[in-house]
C-alpha cells in the first residue's frame, strides 16, 4: 500500500509497511449438513475466528426472517434457542 501526502509544493510518497494486517472472520470446522430425527433437537454449531465486534446471524431462508443475532433470539418459536 502506498500513500501520498502533501508536503509544501511537492508530494512525498511513503510505503506503508507498518499497517496491521486485517484478519477477516472465518468459519471454523462448520458442518454443511446436520442430520436429526423428526421431533429431536438439532444442534447447529457455528464457530468463527476473528469475529471482532461483529456477530453471527441465523436467518430462515424461505422468508429471510432473522432467527438469532449474536446472543439474542428474534423468534417466538420455542424451538430456537
Short mmCIF file of C-alpha atoms in Angstrom, two decimals:
data_model
loop_
_atom_site.label_atom_id
_atom_site.label_comp_id
_atom_site.label_asym_id
_atom_site.label_seq_id
_atom_site.Cartn_x
_atom_site.Cartn_y
_atom_site.Cartn_z
CA UNK A 1 0.00 0.00 0.00
CA UNK A 2 1.32 3.41 -0.90
CA UNK A 3 0.05 6.73 0.36
CA UNK A 4 0.75 10.20 -0.97
CA UNK A 5 0.89 13.07 1.47
CA UNK A 6 1.24 16.70 0.59
CA UNK A 7 4.35 18.45 1.84
CA UNK A 8 4.89 22.04 0.73
CA UNK A 9 4.65 22.15 -3.05
CA UNK A 10 5.63 18.54 -3.78
CA UNK A 11 4.28 15.09 -2.98
CA UNK A 12 6.20 12.72 -0.74
CA UNK A 13 5.47 9.01 -1.22
CA UNK A 14 5.70 6.66 1.70
CA UNK A 15 5.26 2.91 1.64
CA UNK A 16 3.04 1.79 4.49
CA UNK A 17 4.57 -1.45 5.69
CA UNK A 18 3.79 -0.91 9.35
CA UNK A 19 -0.01 -1.21 8.97
CA UNK A 20 -1.55 -4.16 10.82
CA UNK A 21 -2.98 -6.84 8.56
CA UNK A 22 -6.77 -7.07 8.84
CA UNK A 23 -7.98 -10.52 9.78
CA UNK A 24 -11.46 -11.23 8.46
CA UNK A 25 -13.95 -13.50 10.24
CA UNK A 26 -13.53 -17.14 9.21
CA UNK A 27 -15.79 -20.12 9.87
CA UNK A 28 -14.04 -22.97 11.71
CA UNK A 29 -14.99 -26.62 11.18
CA UNK A 30 -18.62 -25.78 10.49
CA UNK A 31 -20.53 -28.76 9.07
CA UNK A 32 -22.58 -28.05 5.95
CA UNK A 33 -25.03 -30.88 6.70
CA UNK A 34 -26.71 -31.59 10.06
CA UNK A 35 -28.98 -34.64 10.40
CA UNK A 36 -31.61 -35.13 13.13
CA UNK A 37 -34.66 -37.33 13.59
CA UNK A 38 -38.08 -35.69 13.44
CA UNK A 39 -39.07 -34.08 16.74
CA UNK A 40 -35.48 -34.38 18.06
CA UNK A 41 -33.24 -31.41 18.65
CA UNK A 42 -30.68 -30.43 16.04
CA UNK A 43 -27.60 -28.54 17.17
CA UNK A 44 -26.21 -26.20 14.52
CA UNK A 45 -22.65 -25.38 15.59
CA UNK A 46 -21.07 -22.18 14.38
CA UNK A 47 -17.50 -21.35 15.35
CA UNK A 48 -15.99 -18.19 13.94
CA UNK A 49 -12.42 -16.95 14.32
CA UNK A 50 -11.60 -13.23 14.23
CA UNK A 51 -15.20 -12.19 14.87
CA UNK A 52 -14.09 -8.94 16.47
CA UNK A 53 -17.04 -6.61 17.09
CA UNK A 54 -19.26 -8.44 14.60
CA UNK A 55 -21.90 -11.08 15.36
CA UNK A 56 -23.35 -14.18 13.71
CA UNK A 57 -26.95 -14.02 12.48
CA UNK A 58 -29.11 -17.05 11.66
CA UNK A 59 -31.88 -16.41 9.13
CA UNK A 60 -34.72 -18.55 7.80
CA UNK A 61 -34.14 -18.92 4.07
CA UNK A 62 -37.75 -19.03 2.85
CA UNK A 63 -38.68 -15.56 4.11
CA UNK A 64 -35.34 -14.13 5.37
CA UNK A 65 -36.76 -13.90 8.90
CA UNK A 66 -33.98 -13.25 11.43
CA UNK A 67 -33.93 -16.08 13.98
CA UNK A 68 -30.94 -15.01 16.05
CA UNK A 69 -28.36 -12.24 16.01
CA UNK A 70 -25.44 -12.69 18.35
CA UNK A 71 -26.86 -13.94 21.64
CA UNK A 72 -30.37 -12.55 21.00
CA UNK A 73 -33.24 -14.71 19.68
CA UNK A 74 -35.82 -12.98 17.44
CA UNK A 75 -38.30 -15.81 17.13
CA UNK A 76 -41.27 -16.63 19.35
CA UNK A 77 -40.83 -20.25 18.27
CA UNK A 78 -39.59 -22.09 21.36
CA UNK A 79 -37.54 -24.47 19.20
CA UNK A 80 -34.93 -21.77 18.59
CA UNK A 81 -32.52 -21.18 21.46
#
